[in-house]
């Protein structure tokens, strides 16, 4: 089966906004699965209650799953459950719908999270490294990966990406981190020595496209640029890309924890991703360097 039609679950979000036009540009017919039915070509689903429009399954030669409750919200116990359930259920519901229709995509690609590794200090983290033991996100990412791996049992080529901080000026973490840049102040969380791995949104969209076309892509991949930075230097490069000399006051770790609650683990955790596996697969980055990446995003915003 040649891949012509791509179904993007959760395609209404930030990553989808970059990926959808790219897929269309490349000649794919694209539709999204959305709970609210927004967007041009959109099929309905309700992952929480196990419903997927069967037409969506009949449409798809390939499925890309980007869905999941946004992590950047205050984490109550109920919200943490929602973060995990929305990811495991969406996979389970799609797989059950394919089994019911007896129609499987040629390839299934899924988002995943670099927070799988948890705090890992200065070590370069590779795909074979174990999941982190502390905090909430490592366990949540493991459950997500277990749900995605079930697709392989049905002979579907499956790949999942441990995605780093996605850089875009249209949403996600970057505009929030740079909110105070006009005042030449960029607050550093904790001591600012934690490693931030990141990827330009265009490179992430290209990675999904590359994986769609390249039959050798299967399994788990770190999705990041080859150039992670410690948070303090990450902010310096962002300021420099804006031509601004900024001041970098530290917010002590305990204050960050008071302000953000348990969600502080998303900004205080040190994760330095190795991209050796992607390099070996032949993937090339348009924006491997942070300053150039931010300059490009700035130009487009
Ligand atoms: N952005 C990042 O920096 C980053 C980093 C690491 C990993 N990721 C992962 O990459 C994927 C795409 O990221 P993104 O930034 O594009 O995410 P996003 O903007 O938050 O969009 C994800 C989509 O998921 C759907 N969704 C929201 N809550 C849901 C729920 N409770 N159940 C099922 N679907 C739900 C929404 O679509 P509808 O409302 O149309 O249904 C939404 O448009 C996500 O899985 C995210 O966790 C992102």
PDB file of N, CA and C in Angstrom, residues 218-272:
ATOM      1  N   UNK A 218      11.976   2.924  12.624  1.00  0.00           N
ATOM      2  CA  UNK A 218      11.088   2.142  13.483  1.00  0.00           C
ATOM      3  C   UNK A 218      11.672   2.081  14.893  1.00  0.00           C
ATOM      4  N   UNK A 219      10.794   2.146  15.897  1.00  0.00           N
ATOM      5  CA  UNK A 219      11.258   2.118  17.287  1.00  0.00           C
ATOM      6  C   UNK A 219      11.276   3.507  17.893  1.00  0.00           C
ATOM      7  N   UNK A 220      12.161   3.699  18.851  1.00  0.00           N
ATOM      8  CA  UNK A 220      12.204   4.948  19.631  1.00  0.00           C
ATOM      9  C   UNK A 220      13.354   5.835  19.159  1.00  0.00           C
ATOM     10  N   UNK A 221      13.081   7.128  19.035  1.00  0.00           N
ATOM     11  CA  UNK A 221      14.129   8.089  18.663  1.00  0.00           C
ATOM     12  C   UNK A 221      14.034   9.330  19.558  1.00  0.00           C
ATOM     13  N   UNK A 222      15.170   9.837  19.978  1.00  0.00           N
ATOM     14  CA  UNK A 222      15.199  11.154  20.598  1.00  0.00           C
ATOM     15  C   UNK A 222      14.970  12.189  19.510  1.00  0.00           C
ATOM     16  N   UNK A 223      14.089  13.149  19.761  1.00  0.00           N
ATOM     17  CA  UNK A 223      13.810  14.190  18.760  1.00  0.00           C
ATOM     18  C   UNK A 223      14.278  15.528  19.324  1.00  0.00           C
ATOM     19  N   UNK A 224      15.480  15.909  18.915  1.00  0.00           N
ATOM     20  CA  UNK A 224      16.084  17.150  19.414  1.00  0.00           C
ATOM     21  C   UNK A 224      17.078  17.630  18.378  1.00  0.00           C
ATOM     22  N   UNK A 225      17.573  18.831  18.560  1.00  0.00           N
ATOM     23  CA  UNK A 225      18.691  19.307  17.746  1.00  0.00           C
ATOM     24  C   UNK A 225      19.956  18.709  18.346  1.00  0.00           C
ATOM     25  N   UNK A 226      21.061  18.756  17.593  1.00  0.00           N
ATOM     26  CA  UNK A 226      22.292  18.197  18.174  1.00  0.00           C
ATOM     27  C   UNK A 226      22.949  19.122  19.186  1.00  0.00           C
ATOM     28  N   UNK A 227      22.338  20.295  19.468  1.00  0.00           N
ATOM     29  CA  UNK A 227      23.016  21.304  20.295  1.00  0.00           C
ATOM     30  C   UNK A 227      22.195  21.724  21.530  1.00  0.00           C
ATOM     31  N   UNK A 228      22.137  20.847  22.561  1.00  0.00           N
ATOM     32  CA  UNK A 228      21.450  21.279  23.783  1.00  0.00           C
ATOM     33  C   UNK A 228      22.293  22.322  24.516  1.00  0.00           C
ATOM     34  N   UNK A 229      21.644  23.117  25.362  1.00  0.00           N
ATOM     35  CA  UNK A 229      22.357  24.126  26.156  1.00  0.00           C
ATOM     36  C   UNK A 229      21.864  24.064  27.599  1.00  0.00           C
ATOM     37  N   UNK A 230      22.728  24.490  28.524  1.00  0.00           N
ATOM     38  CA  UNK A 230      22.247  24.690  29.878  1.00  0.00           C
ATOM     39  C   UNK A 230      21.265  25.850  29.841  1.00  0.00           C
ATOM     40  N   UNK A 231      20.257  25.841  30.754  1.00  0.00           N
ATOM     41  CA  UNK A 231      19.176  26.821  30.660  1.00  0.00           C
ATOM     42  C   UNK A 231      19.692  28.258  30.558  1.00  0.00           C
ATOM     43  N   UNK A 232      20.679  28.592  31.388  1.00  0.00           N
ATOM     44  CA  UNK A 232      21.180  29.981  31.399  1.00  0.00           C
ATOM     45  C   UNK A 232      21.721  30.358  30.015  1.00  0.00           C
ATOM     46  N   UNK A 233      22.484  29.450  29.411  1.00  0.00           N
ATOM     47  CA  UNK A 233      23.054  29.749  28.097  1.00  0.00           C
ATOM     48  C   UNK A 233      21.986  29.680  27.001  1.00  0.00           C
ATOM     49  N   UNK A 234      21.014  28.821  27.216  1.00  0.00           N
ATOM     50  CA  UNK A 234      19.868  28.738  26.291  1.00  0.00           C
ATOM     51  C   UNK A 234      19.226  30.129  26.184  1.00  0.00           C
ATOM     52  N   UNK A 235      18.991  30.746  27.352  1.00  0.00           N
ATOM     53  CA  UNK A 235      18.362  32.074  27.362  1.00  0.00           C
ATOM     54  C   UNK A 235      19.279  33.120  26.726  1.00  0.00           C
ATOM     55  N   UNK A 236      20.584  33.011  26.975  1.00  0.00           N
ATOM     56  CA  UNK A 236      21.543  33.958  26.380  1.00  0.00           C
ATOM     57  C   UNK A 236      21.465  33.919  24.855  1.00  0.00           C
ATOM     58  N   UNK A 237      21.419  32.704  24.313  1.00  0.00           N
ATOM     59  CA  UNK A 237      21.348  32.576  22.844  1.00  0.00           C
ATOM     60  C   UNK A 237      20.034  33.149  22.305  1.00  0.00           C
ATOM     61  N   UNK A 238      18.948  32.928  23.056  1.00  0.00           N
ATOM     62  CA  UNK A 238      17.643  33.465  22.615  1.00  0.00           C
ATOM     63  C   UNK A 238      17.698  34.992  22.598  1.00  0.00           C
ATOM     64  N   UNK A 239      18.294  35.576  23.643  1.00  0.00           N
ATOM     65  CA  UNK A 239      18.386  37.041  23.720  1.00  0.00           C
ATOM     66  C   UNK A 239      19.266  37.562  22.592  1.00  0.00           C
ATOM     67  N   UNK A 240      20.360  36.875  22.368  1.00  0.00           N
ATOM     68  CA  UNK A 240      21.302  37.284  21.328  1.00  0.00           C
ATOM     69  C   UNK A 240      20.631  37.232  19.943  1.00  0.00           C
ATOM     70  N   UNK A 241      19.800  36.224  19.736  1.00  0.00           N
ATOM     71  CA  UNK A 241      19.079  36.120  18.454  1.00  0.00           C
ATOM     72  C   UNK A 241      18.126  37.296  18.258  1.00  0.00           C
ATOM     73  N   UNK A 242      17.747  37.922  19.369  1.00  0.00           N
ATOM     74  CA  UNK A 242      16.881  39.109  19.293  1.00  0.00           C
ATOM     75  C   UNK A 242      17.705  40.400  19.348  1.00  0.00           C
ATOM     76  N   UNK A 243      19.033  40.268  19.398  1.00  0.00           N
ATOM     77  CA  UNK A 243      19.906  41.442  19.473  1.00  0.00           C
ATOM     78  C   UNK A 243      19.765  42.202  20.783  1.00  0.00           C
ATOM     79  N   UNK A 244      19.480  41.462  21.871  1.00  0.00           N
ATOM     80  CA  UNK A 244      19.226  42.115  23.157  1.00  0.00           C
ATOM     81  C   UNK A 244      20.252  41.657  24.201  1.00  0.00           C
ATOM     82  N   UNK A 245      20.814  42.613  24.953  1.00  0.00           N
ATOM     83  CA  UNK A 245      21.632  42.259  26.115  1.00  0.00           C
ATOM     84  C   UNK A 245      20.690  42.221  27.305  1.00  0.00           C
ATOM     85  N   UNK A 246      20.528  41.047  27.896  1.00  0.00           N
ATOM     86  CA  UNK A 246      19.526  40.930  28.968  1.00  0.00           C
ATOM     87  C   UNK A 246      20.198  40.660  30.310  1.00  0.00           C
ATOM     88  N   UNK A 247      19.417  40.741  31.360  1.00  0.00           N
ATOM     89  CA  UNK A 247      19.849  40.410  32.720  1.00  0.00           C
ATOM     90  C   UNK A 247      19.175  39.092  33.070  1.00  0.00           C
ATOM     91  N   UNK A 248      19.910  38.208  33.738  1.00  0.00           N
ATOM     92  CA  UNK A 248      19.399  36.849  33.978  1.00  0.00           C
ATOM     93  C   UNK A 248      19.290  36.564  35.482  1.00  0.00           C
ATOM     94  N   UNK A 249      18.319  37.132  36.171  1.00  0.00           N
ATOM     95  CA  UNK A 249      18.200  36.871  37.615  1.00  0.00           C
ATOM     96  C   UNK A 249      17.715  35.437  37.864  1.00  0.00           C
ATOM     97  N   UNK A 250      18.254  34.822  38.914  1.00  0.00           N
ATOM     98  CA  UNK A 250      17.836  33.444  39.230  1.00  0.00           C
ATOM     99  C   UNK A 250      16.627  33.446  40.142  1.00  0.00           C
ATOM    100  N   UNK A 251      15.683  32.587  39.839  1.00  0.00           N
ATOM    101  CA  UNK A 251      14.594  32.330  40.777  1.00  0.00           C
ATOM    102  C   UNK A 251      14.963  31.031  41.486  1.00  0.00           C
ATOM    103  N   UNK A 252      15.199  31.097  42.819  1.00  0.00           N
ATOM    104  CA  UNK A 252      15.640  29.875  43.506  1.00  0.00           C
ATOM    105  C   UNK A 252      14.646  28.732  43.301  1.00  0.00           C
ATOM    106  N   UNK A 253      15.233  27.526  43.312  1.00  0.00           N
ATOM    107  CA  UNK A 253      14.444  26.315  43.038  1.00  0.00           C
ATOM    108  C   UNK A 253      13.182  26.238  43.903  1.00  0.00           C
ATOM    109  N   UNK A 254      13.314  26.571  45.200  1.00  0.00           N
ATOM    110  CA  UNK A 254      12.141  26.410  46.079  1.00  0.00           C
ATOM    111  C   UNK A 254      11.015  27.376  45.661  1.00  0.00           C
ATOM    112  N   UNK A 255      11.411  28.547  45.124  1.00  0.00           N
ATOM    113  CA  UNK A 255      10.400  29.515  44.669  1.00  0.00           C
ATOM    114  C   UNK A 255       9.689  28.992  43.407  1.00  0.00           C
ATOM    115  N   UNK A 256      10.488  28.396  42.504  1.00  0.00           N
ATOM    116  CA  UNK A 256       9.913  27.827  41.271  1.00  0.00           C
ATOM    117  C   UNK A 256       8.895  26.756  41.656  1.00  0.00           C
ATOM    118  N   UNK A 257       9.267  25.961  42.679  1.00  0.00           N
ATOM    119  CA  UNK A 257       8.366  24.880  43.123  1.00  0.00           C
ATOM    120  C   UNK A 257       7.084  25.448  43.730  1.00  0.00           C
ATOM    121  N   UNK A 258       7.218  26.576  44.450  1.00  0.00           N
ATOM    122  CA  UNK A 258       6.012  27.204  45.018  1.00  0.00           C
ATOM    123  C   UNK A 258       5.141  27.761  43.888  1.00  0.00           C
ATOM    124  N   UNK A 259       5.786  28.396  42.908  1.00  0.00           N
ATOM    125  CA  UNK A 259       5.041  29.033  41.811  1.00  0.00           C
ATOM    126  C   UNK A 259       4.345  28.011  40.907  1.00  0.00           C
ATOM    127  N   UNK A 260       5.061  26.957  40.550  1.00  0.00           N
ATOM    128  CA  UNK A 260       4.541  26.027  39.533  1.00  0.00           C
ATOM    129  C   UNK A 260       4.037  24.707  40.107  1.00  0.00           C
ATOM    130  N   UNK A 261       4.290  24.479  41.393  1.00  0.00           N
ATOM    131  CA  UNK A 261       3.884  23.198  41.976  1.00  0.00           C
ATOM    132  C   UNK A 261       4.724  22.088  41.360  1.00  0.00           C
ATOM    133  N   UNK A 262       4.118  20.897  41.229  1.00  0.00           N
ATOM    134  CA  UNK A 262       4.866  19.741  40.719  1.00  0.00           C
ATOM    135  C   UNK A 262       5.263  19.912  39.257  1.00  0.00           C
ATOM    136  N   UNK A 263       4.517  20.794  38.569  1.00  0.00           N
ATOM    137  CA  UNK A 263       4.824  21.047  37.158  1.00  0.00           C
ATOM    138  C   UNK A 263       6.217  21.643  36.980  1.00  0.00           C
ATOM    139  N   UNK A 264       6.806  22.121  38.106  1.00  0.00           N
ATOM    140  CA  UNK A 264       8.154  22.690  38.049  1.00  0.00           C
ATOM    141  C   UNK A 264       9.157  21.659  37.508  1.00  0.00           C
ATOM    142  N   UNK A 265       8.804  20.388  37.567  1.00  0.00           N
ATOM    143  CA  UNK A 265       9.742  19.382  37.053  1.00  0.00           C
ATOM    144  C   UNK A 265       9.996  19.564  35.547  1.00  0.00           C
ATOM    145  N   UNK A 266       9.058  20.195  34.848  1.00  0.00           N
ATOM    146  CA  UNK A 266       9.254  20.400  33.403  1.00  0.00           C
ATOM    147  C   UNK A 266      10.342  21.444  33.125  1.00  0.00           C
ATOM    148  N   UNK A 267      10.586  22.359  34.071  1.00  0.00           N
ATOM    149  CA  UNK A 267      11.579  23.411  33.808  1.00  0.00           C
ATOM    150  C   UNK A 267      12.877  23.222  34.600  1.00  0.00           C
ATOM    151  N   UNK A 268      12.822  22.425  35.675  1.00  0.00           N
ATOM    152  CA  UNK A 268      14.019  22.260  36.512  1.00  0.00           C
ATOM    153  C   UNK A 268      14.841  21.021  36.142  1.00  0.00           C
ATOM    154  N   UNK A 269      14.201  20.100  35.415  1.00  0.00           N
ATOM    155  CA  UNK A 269      14.856  18.835  35.082  1.00  0.00           C
ATOM    156  C   UNK A 269      15.924  19.024  34.013  1.00  0.00           C
ATOM    157  N   UNK A 270      17.055  18.380  34.221  1.00  0.00           N
ATOM    158  CA  UNK A 270      18.165  18.467  33.270  1.00  0.00           C
ATOM    159  C   UNK A 270      18.129  17.259  32.336  1.00  0.00           C
ATOM    160  N   UNK A 271      17.937  17.509  31.037  1.00  0.00           N
ATOM    161  CA  UNK A 271      17.912  16.397  30.078  1.00  0.00           C
ATOM    162  C   UNK A 271      18.738  16.798  28.845  1.00  0.00           C
ATOM    163  N   UNK A 272      19.779  16.028  28.597  1.00  0.00           N
ATOM    164  CA  UNK A 272      20.712  16.299  27.502  1.00  0.00           C
ATOM    165  C   UNK A 272      20.628  15.140  26.509  1.00  0.00           C
TER     166      UNK A 272
END
